[in-house]
C-alpha positions as YAML, in Angstrom:
chain: A
units: angstrom
residues:
- id: 1
  name: UNK
  ca: [-21.44, 17.98, -18.12]
- id: 2
  name: UNK
  ca: [-21.07, 16.58, -14.62]
- id: 3
  name: UNK
  ca: [-17.71, 15.06, -15.45]
- id: 4
  name: UNK
  ca: [-16.54, 18.29, -17.04]
- id: 5
  name: UNK
  ca: [-17.66, 20.20, -13.99]
- id: 6
  name: UNK
  ca: [-15.66, 17.86, -11.79]
- id: 7
  name: UNK
  ca: [-12.58, 18.57, -13.87]
- id: 8
  name: UNK
  ca: [-13.03, 22.34, -14.08]
- id: 9
  name: UNK
  ca: [-14.17, 22.86, -10.51]
- id: 10
  name: UNK
  ca: [-12.27, 20.62, -8.13]
- id: 11
  name: UNK
  ca: [-13.37, 20.10, -4.55]
- id: 12
  name: UNK
  ca: [-10.62, 22.36, -3.23]
- id: 13
  name: UNK
  ca: [-9.67, 25.49, -5.21]
- id: 14
  name: UNK
  ca: [-5.95, 25.99, -5.68]
- id: 15
  name: UNK
  ca: [-5.76, 28.81, -3.15]
- id: 16
  name: UNK
  ca: [-7.45, 26.67, -0.51]
- id: 17
  name: UNK
  ca: [-5.51, 23.50, -1.18]
- id: 18
  name: UNK
  ca: [-3.28, 23.95, 1.84]
- id: 19
  name: UNK
  ca: [-6.23, 24.63, 4.12]
- id: 20
  name: UNK
  ca: [-8.14, 21.59, 2.82]
- id: 21
  name: UNK
  ca: [-5.09, 19.38, 3.19]
- id: 22
  name: UNK
  ca: [-4.72, 20.48, 6.80]
- id: 23
  name: UNK
  ca: [-8.38, 19.77, 7.51]
- id: 24
  name: UNK
  ca: [-8.07, 16.38, 5.85]
- id: 25
  name: UNK
  ca: [-5.06, 15.46, 8.02]
- id: 26
  name: UNK
  ca: [-6.82, 16.26, 11.31]
- id: 27
  name: UNK
  ca: [-7.42, 13.13, 13.40]
- id: 28
  name: UNK
  ca: [-11.20, 13.43, 13.70]
- id: 29
  name: UNK
  ca: [-11.42, 9.97, 15.26]
- id: 30
  name: UNK
  ca: [-9.02, 10.99, 18.00]
- id: 31
  name: UNK
  ca: [-10.92, 14.23, 18.62]
- id: 32
  name: UNK
  ca: [-14.20, 12.31, 18.82]
- id: 33
  name: UNK
  ca: [-12.70, 9.95, 21.39]
- id: 34
  name: UNK
  ca: [-11.41, 12.89, 23.44]
- id: 35
  name: UNK
  ca: [-14.76, 14.71, 23.41]
- id: 36
  name: UNK
  ca: [-16.82, 11.57, 24.11]
- id: 37
  name: UNK
  ca: [-14.51, 10.35, 26.88]
- id: 38
  name: UNK
  ca: [-14.41, 13.80, 28.52]
- id: 39
  name: UNK
  ca: [-18.20, 14.19, 28.45]
- id: 40
  name: UNK
  ca: [-18.75, 10.73, 29.90]
- id: 41
  name: UNK
  ca: [-16.11, 11.39, 32.56]
- id: 42
  name: UNK
  ca: [-17.86, 14.58, 33.65]
- id: 43
  name: UNK
  ca: [-21.19, 12.76, 33.61]
- id: 44
  name: UNK
  ca: [-19.94, 10.04, 35.95]
- id: 45
  name: UNK
  ca: [-18.40, 12.60, 38.30]
- id: 46
  name: UNK
  ca: [-21.49, 14.81, 38.41]
- id: 47
  name: UNK
  ca: [-24.20, 12.11, 38.46]
- id: 48
  name: UNK
  ca: [-23.50, 11.22, 42.10]
- id: 49
  name: UNK
  ca: [-24.97, 13.56, 44.68]
- id: 50
  name: UNK
  ca: [-22.14, 13.16, 47.14]
- id: 51
  name: UNK
  ca: [-19.43, 13.27, 44.48]
- id: 52
  name: UNK
  ca: [-16.84, 10.66, 43.59]
- id: 53
  name: UNK
  ca: [-15.73, 9.70, 47.08]
- id: 54
  name: UNK
  ca: [-12.97, 7.11, 47.11]
- id: 55
  name: UNK
  ca: [-13.24, 5.94, 50.73]
- id: 56
  name: UNK
  ca: [-15.84, 6.34, 53.42]
- id: 57
  name: UNK
  ca: [-15.27, 8.25, 56.62]
- id: 58
  name: UNK
  ca: [-16.25, 5.31, 58.76]
- id: 59
  name: UNK
  ca: [-13.78, 3.24, 60.73]
- id: 60
  name: UNK
  ca: [-12.60, 0.97, 59.25]
- id: 61
  name: UNK
  ca: [-12.72, 2.82, 55.94]
- id: 62
  name: UNK
  ca: [-14.35, 1.16, 52.96]
- id: 63
  name: UNK
  ca: [-14.03, 1.85, 49.24]
- id: 64
  name: UNK
  ca: [-17.02, 3.70, 47.84]
- id: 65
  name: UNK
  ca: [-18.74, 3.39, 44.46]
- id: 66
  name: UNK
  ca: [-16.56, 0.63, 42.93]
- id: 67
  name: UNK
  ca: [-18.58, 0.36, 39.70]
- id: 68
  name: UNK
  ca: [-18.62, 4.11, 39.17]
- id: 69
  name: UNK
  ca: [-14.86, 4.25, 39.63]
- id: 70
  name: UNK
  ca: [-14.48, 1.49, 37.06]
- id: 71
  name: UNK
  ca: [-16.71, 3.40, 34.62]
- id: 72
  name: UNK
  ca: [-14.60, 6.50, 35.24]
- id: 73
  name: UNK
  ca: [-11.42, 4.55, 34.52]
- id: 74
  name: UNK
  ca: [-12.85, 3.23, 31.24]
- id: 75
  name: UNK
  ca: [-13.81, 6.71, 30.07]
- id: 76
  name: UNK
  ca: [-10.40, 8.10, 31.01]
- id: 77
  name: UNK
  ca: [-8.78, 5.32, 28.98]
- id: 78
  name: UNK
  ca: [-10.96, 6.31, 26.00]
- id: 79
  name: UNK
  ca: [-9.84, 9.93, 26.37]
- id: 80
  name: UNK
  ca: [-6.17, 8.93, 26.58]
- id: 81
  name: UNK
  ca: [-6.54, 6.79, 23.46]
- id: 82
  name: UNK
  ca: [-7.92, 9.78, 21.60]
- id: 83
  name: UNK
  ca: [-5.04, 11.96, 22.83]
- id: 84
  name: UNK
  ca: [-2.49, 9.42, 21.54]
- id: 85
  name: UNK
  ca: [-4.21, 9.23, 18.14]
- id: 86
  name: UNK
  ca: [-4.31, 13.00, 17.83]
- id: 87
  name: UNK
  ca: [-0.68, 13.44, 18.87]
- id: 88
  name: UNK
  ca: [0.51, 10.72, 16.50]
- id: 89
  name: UNK
  ca: [-1.32, 12.19, 13.48]
- id: 90
  name: UNK
  ca: [-1.13, 15.93, 14.11]
- id: 91
  name: UNK
  ca: [1.62, 16.72, 16.65]
- id: 92
  name: UNK
  ca: [4.52, 14.37, 15.97]
- id: 93
  name: UNK
  ca: [6.65, 15.12, 12.89]
- id: 94
  name: UNK
  ca: [5.89, 11.65, 11.54]
- id: 95
  name: UNK
  ca: [2.90, 9.45, 12.26]
- id: 96
  name: UNK
  ca: [3.70, 6.47, 14.49]
- id: 97
  name: UNK
  ca: [1.20, 3.71, 13.75]
- id: 98
  name: UNK
  ca: [2.97, 1.34, 16.14]
- id: 99
  name: UNK
  ca: [2.36, 3.78, 18.99]
- id: 100
  name: UNK
  ca: [-1.34, 3.97, 18.14]
- id: 101
  name: UNK
  ca: [-1.75, 0.20, 17.90]
- id: 102
  name: UNK
  ca: [0.30, -0.47, 21.03]
- id: 103
  name: UNK
  ca: [-1.72, 2.04, 23.05]
- id: 104
  name: UNK
  ca: [-4.99, 0.57, 21.79]
- id: 105
  name: UNK
  ca: [-3.90, -2.96, 22.72]
- id: 106
  name: UNK
  ca: [-2.85, -1.81, 26.20]
- id: 107
  name: UNK
  ca: [-6.19, -0.05, 26.70]
- id: 108
  name: UNK
  ca: [-8.16, -3.11, 25.58]
- id: 109
  name: UNK
  ca: [-6.12, -5.24, 28.00]
- id: 110
  name: UNK
  ca: [-7.08, -2.93, 30.85]
- id: 111
  name: UNK
  ca: [-10.68, -2.83, 29.65]
- id: 112
  name: UNK
  ca: [-10.85, -6.63, 29.74]
- id: 113
  name: UNK
  ca: [-9.50, -6.69, 33.31]
- id: 114
  name: UNK
  ca: [-12.03, -4.07, 34.37]
- id: 115
  name: UNK
  ca: [-14.89, -5.93, 32.69]
- id: 116
  name: UNK
  ca: [-14.01, -9.23, 34.37]
- id: 117
  name: UNK
  ca: [-13.96, -7.64, 37.82]
- id: 118
  name: UNK
  ca: [-17.00, -5.53, 36.94]
- id: 119
  name: UNK
  ca: [-19.07, -8.68, 36.45]
- id: 120
  name: UNK
  ca: [-18.16, -10.10, 39.86]
- id: 121
  name: UNK
  ca: [-20.96, -8.22, 41.57]
- id: 122
  name: UNK
  ca: [-23.54, -9.12, 38.93]
- id: 123
  name: UNK
  ca: [-26.09, -11.87, 38.63]
- id: 124
  name: UNK
  ca: [-28.87, -13.02, 36.38]
- id: 125
  name: UNK
  ca: [-29.49, -10.89, 33.31]
- id: 126
  name: UNK
  ca: [-26.77, -8.36, 34.16]
- id: 127
  name: UNK
  ca: [-24.17, -11.10, 34.52]
- id: 128
  name: UNK
  ca: [-25.17, -12.62, 31.17]
- id: 129
  name: UNK
  ca: [-25.01, -9.25, 29.41]
- id: 130
  name: UNK
  ca: [-21.53, -8.56, 30.81]
- id: 131
  name: UNK
  ca: [-20.34, -12.08, 29.93]
- id: 132
  name: UNK
  ca: [-21.24, -11.58, 26.27]
- id: 133
  name: UNK
  ca: [-19.51, -8.20, 26.28]
- id: 134
  name: UNK
  ca: [-16.41, -9.79, 27.82]
- id: 135
  name: UNK
  ca: [-16.43, -12.35, 25.00]
- id: 136
  name: UNK
  ca: [-16.39, -9.60, 22.36]
- id: 137
  name: UNK
  ca: [-13.62, -7.68, 24.16]
- id: 138
  name: UNK
  ca: [-11.53, -10.84, 24.48]
- id: 139
  name: UNK
  ca: [-11.83, -11.64, 20.76]
- id: 140
  name: UNK
  ca: [-10.97, -8.03, 19.93]
- id: 141
  name: UNK
  ca: [-7.92, -8.27, 22.14]
- id: 142
  name: UNK
  ca: [-6.70, -11.36, 20.28]
- id: 143
  name: UNK
  ca: [-7.14, -9.64, 16.91]
- id: 144
  name: UNK
  ca: [-5.35, -6.46, 18.03]
- id: 145
  name: UNK
  ca: [-2.51, -8.46, 19.53]
- id: 146
  name: UNK
  ca: [-2.09, -10.38, 16.27]
- id: 147
  name: UNK
  ca: [-2.02, -7.08, 14.38]
- id: 148
  name: UNK
  ca: [1.12, -6.05, 16.26]
- id: 149
  name: UNK
  ca: [3.00, -8.72, 14.29]
- id: 150
  name: UNK
  ca: [0.90, -8.59, 11.10]
- id: 151
  name: UNK
  ca: [-0.32, -4.98, 10.76]
- id: 152
  name: UNK
  ca: [-1.08, -5.14, 7.04]
- id: 153
  name: UNK
  ca: [-3.35, -8.20, 6.95]
- id: 154
  name: UNK
  ca: [-6.73, -7.13, 5.59]
- id: 155
  name: UNK
  ca: [-8.49, -10.05, 7.29]
- id: 156
  name: UNK
  ca: [-7.39, -8.87, 10.73]
- id: 157
  name: UNK
  ca: [-8.41, -5.30, 9.92]
- id: 158
  name: UNK
  ca: [-11.84, -6.48, 8.82]
- id: 159
  name: UNK
  ca: [-12.23, -8.52, 12.01]
- id: 160
  name: UNK
  ca: [-11.14, -5.53, 14.09]
- id: 161
  name: UNK
  ca: [-13.77, -3.32, 12.43]
- id: 162
  name: UNK
  ca: [-16.49, -5.91, 12.96]
- id: 163
  name: UNK
  ca: [-15.62, -6.50, 16.62]
- id: 164
  name: UNK
  ca: [-15.42, -2.76, 17.31]
- id: 165
  name: UNK
  ca: [-18.85, -2.36, 15.72]
- id: 166
  name: UNK
  ca: [-20.13, -5.31, 17.73]
- id: 167
  name: UNK
  ca: [-18.79, -3.96, 21.00]
- id: 168
  name: UNK
  ca: [-20.37, -0.55, 20.41]
- id: 169
  name: UNK
  ca: [-23.77, -1.86, 19.42]
- id: 170
  name: UNK
  ca: [-23.90, -4.34, 22.31]
- id: 171
  name: UNK
  ca: [-22.91, -1.61, 24.79]
- id: 172
  name: UNK
  ca: [-25.90, 0.44, 23.66]
- id: 173
  name: UNK
  ca: [-28.14, -2.62, 23.88]
- id: 174
  name: UNK
  ca: [-26.82, -3.35, 27.38]
- id: 175
  name: UNK
  ca: [-27.75, 0.17, 28.45]
- id: 176
  name: UNK
  ca: [-31.35, -0.36, 27.30]
- id: 177
  name: UNK
  ca: [-31.54, -3.81, 28.92]
- id: 178
  name: UNK
  ca: [-30.12, -2.82, 32.30]
- id: 179
  name: UNK
  ca: [-31.25, 0.80, 32.75]
- id: 180
  name: UNK
  ca: [-33.96, 1.72, 30.23]
- id: 181
  name: UNK
  ca: [-35.96, -1.35, 29.15]
- id: 182
  name: UNK
  ca: [-38.11, -0.70, 26.09]
- id: 183
  name: UNK
  ca: [-41.14, -2.34, 27.72]
- id: 184
  name: UNK
  ca: [-40.83, -0.12, 30.80]
- id: 185
  name: UNK
  ca: [-40.50, -3.13, 33.09]
- id: 186
  name: UNK
  ca: [-37.16, -4.41, 34.42]
- id: 187
  name: UNK
  ca: [-35.84, -7.75, 33.26]
- id: 188
  name: UNK
  ca: [-36.31, -10.61, 35.72]
- id: 189
  name: UNK
  ca: [-33.16, -12.38, 36.89]
- id: 190
  name: UNK
  ca: [-35.04, -15.51, 37.92]
- id: 191
  name: UNK
  ca: [-36.82, -15.86, 34.57]
- id: 192
  name: UNK
  ca: [-34.89, -18.18, 32.24]
- id: 193
  name: UNK
  ca: [-36.72, -16.81, 29.21]
- id: 194
  name: UNK
  ca: [-35.24, -13.33, 29.82]
- id: 195
  name: UNK
  ca: [-31.71, -14.77, 29.94]
- id: 196
  name: UNK
  ca: [-32.37, -16.78, 26.78]
- id: 197
  name: UNK
  ca: [-33.58, -13.69, 24.96]
- id: 198
  name: UNK
  ca: [-30.42, -11.83, 25.95]
- id: 199
  name: UNK
  ca: [-28.47, -14.42, 23.96]
- id: 200
  name: UNK
  ca: [-30.99, -14.14, 21.12]
- id: 201
  name: UNK
  ca: [-30.55, -10.37, 21.00]
- id: 202
  name: UNK
  ca: [-26.77, -10.83, 20.95]
- id: 203
  name: UNK
  ca: [-27.05, -13.17, 17.94]
- id: 204
  name: UNK
  ca: [-29.26, -10.62, 16.21]
- id: 205
  name: UNK
  ca: [-26.59, -7.99, 16.80]
- id: 206
  name: UNK
  ca: [-23.99, -10.27, 15.23]
- id: 207
  name: UNK
  ca: [-26.12, -10.78, 12.12]
- id: 208
  name: UNK
  ca: [-27.12, -7.11, 11.81]
- id: 209
  name: UNK
  ca: [-23.56, -5.81, 12.28]
- id: 210
  name: UNK
  ca: [-22.17, -8.33, 9.81]
- id: 211
  name: UNK
  ca: [-24.84, -7.42, 7.26]
- id: 212
  name: UNK
  ca: [-24.20, -3.72, 7.85]
- id: 213
  name: UNK
  ca: [-20.47, -4.15, 7.32]
- id: 214
  name: UNK
  ca: [-21.02, -6.31, 4.25]
- id: 215
  name: UNK
  ca: [-23.44, -3.76, 2.83]
- id: 216
  name: UNK
  ca: [-20.96, -0.92, 3.28]
- id: 217
  name: UNK
  ca: [-18.18, -2.94, 1.67]
- id: 218
  name: UNK
  ca: [-20.40, -4.04, -1.22]
- id: 219
  name: UNK
  ca: [-21.71, -0.54, -1.90]
- id: 220
  name: UNK
  ca: [-18.21, 0.97, -1.71]
- id: 221
  name: UNK
  ca: [-16.80, -1.68, -4.02]
- id: 222
  name: UNK
  ca: [-19.68, -1.28, -6.48]
- id: 223
  name: UNK
  ca: [-19.35, 2.51, -6.51]
- id: 224
  name: UNK
  ca: [-15.57, 2.34, -6.90]
- id: 225
  name: UNK
  ca: [-15.69, -0.04, -9.86]
- id: 226
  name: UNK
  ca: [-18.74, 1.39, -11.65]
- id: 227
  name: UNK
  ca: [-19.34, 5.03, -10.79]
- id: 228
  name: UNK
  ca: [-16.01, 6.44, -9.70]
- id: 229
  name: UNK
  ca: [-15.45, 9.70, -11.67]
- id: 230
  name: UNK
  ca: [-11.69, 9.33, -11.53]
- id: 231
  name: UNK
  ca: [-11.88, 5.92, -13.20]
- id: 232
  name: UNK
  ca: [-14.14, 7.25, -15.97]
- id: 233
  name: UNK
  ca: [-11.91, 10.21, -16.63]
- id: 234
  name: UNK
  ca: [-8.55, 8.51, -16.57]
- id: 235
  name: UNK
  ca: [-9.49, 4.95, -17.47]
- id: 236
  name: UNK
  ca: [-7.71, 1.90, -16.13]
- id: 237
  name: UNK
  ca: [-4.16, 2.59, -15.09]
- id: 238
  name: UNK
  ca: [-1.38, 0.12, -15.04]
- id: 239
  name: UNK
  ca: [1.01, -0.12, -12.17]
- id: 240
  name: UNK
  ca: [3.67, 2.57, -12.46]
- id: 241
  name: UNK
  ca: [7.00, 1.40, -13.75]
- id: 242
  name: UNK
  ca: [10.07, 3.14, -12.51]
- id: 243
  name: UNK
  ca: [13.07, 2.74, -14.78]
- id: 244
  name: UNK
  ca: [16.41, 3.05, -13.10]
- id: 245
  name: UNK
  ca: [19.72, 3.89, -14.65]
- id: 246
  name: UNK
  ca: [22.05, 0.94, -14.93]
- id: 247
  name: UNK
  ca: [24.53, 0.90, -12.07]
- id: 248
  name: UNK
  ca: [28.05, -0.54, -11.93]
- id: 249
  name: UNK
  ca: [26.80, -3.93, -10.76]
- id: 250
  name: UNK
  ca: [24.38, -4.17, -13.68]
- id: 251
  name: UNK
  ca: [27.17, -3.26, -16.14]
- id: 252
  name: UNK
  ca: [29.46, -5.88, -14.59]
- id: 253
  name: UNK
  ca: [26.78, -8.56, -15.02]
- id: 254
  name: UNK
  ca: [26.34, -7.58, -18.66]
- id: 255
  name: UNK
  ca: [30.08, -7.88, -19.24]
- id: 256
  name: UNK
  ca: [30.17, -11.32, -17.60]
- id: 257
  name: UNK
  ca: [27.25, -12.52, -19.73]
- id: 258
  name: UNK
  ca: [28.93, -11.21, -22.90]
- id: 259
  name: UNK
  ca: [32.21, -12.95, -22.09]
- id: 260
  name: UNK
  ca: [30.36, -16.21, -21.38]
- id: 261
  name: UNK
  ca: [28.62, -16.00, -24.76]
- id: 262
  name: UNK
  ca: [31.96, -15.42, -26.52]
- id: 263
  name: UNK
  ca: [33.53, -18.40, -24.72]
- id: 264
  name: UNK
  ca: [30.59, -20.62, -25.70]
- id: 265
  name: UNK
  ca: [30.84, -19.51, -29.34]
- id: 266
  name: UNK
  ca: [34.60, -20.20, -29.37]
- id: 267
  name: UNK
  ca: [34.09, -23.66, -27.82]
- id: 268
  name: UNK
  ca: [31.43, -24.55, -30.41]
- id: 269
  name: UNK
  ca: [33.75, -23.44, -33.20]
- id: 270
  name: UNK
  ca: [36.57, -25.67, -31.87]
- id: 271
  name: UNK
  ca: [34.22, -28.64, -31.54]
- id: 272
  name: UNK
  ca: [32.99, -28.24, -35.13]
- id: 273
  name: UNK
  ca: [36.57, -28.20, -36.50]
...
């Protein structure tokens, strides 16, 4: 009955097919990047009492709030990446995957430069946290750069997904370590055990993210091969075969082969006589 219901009542009724197809084609990832980057940008601008002042009024003038300006630049880059994804998928007449990948690589390059300079004014636990994040961003940059020349390699896509997941989870962990410790007490920069546990937490993140990704892949593969309704209804399908009408070149080859066979038959007859 369930399978019959799936056949008789599809997910999108015929009159709403066009609307569902439009909703399916919307770049939700790009919209999420735009919304998240915009909210974080407004948060950085509004969190300072005096506002985002670039230079002080003293003589000589000094740059103000360097870390906040770097955070603002990172969030603006995230918003621009979302705008490019949305334009490529929903505005341009044809999706340009090269534009999306190239923009992402350029943004990760800038993010790596910002992270390296961001860690200059750090020490102790904060420096160690940023160093591990820089390691993840650097590896992600290598994978994305390799994808520019090999965009269809599944291994690179899997590594990109894992490193993106790793970067996101470690960013959240860094926020708890540096600003909201779970214990309620700040981490001690002069305590070697705190620095060692930062590395331990990073290794736990690697194992958890890898297990999470493996679990999603295993569940999706198991569901696809065992419980996919489309497979049960239609059964295994062979690869489609497209027959083409014989062209002039194909006919010429057939004529050449036929003449060669006639010549061989004539030569054999002469040899036998």
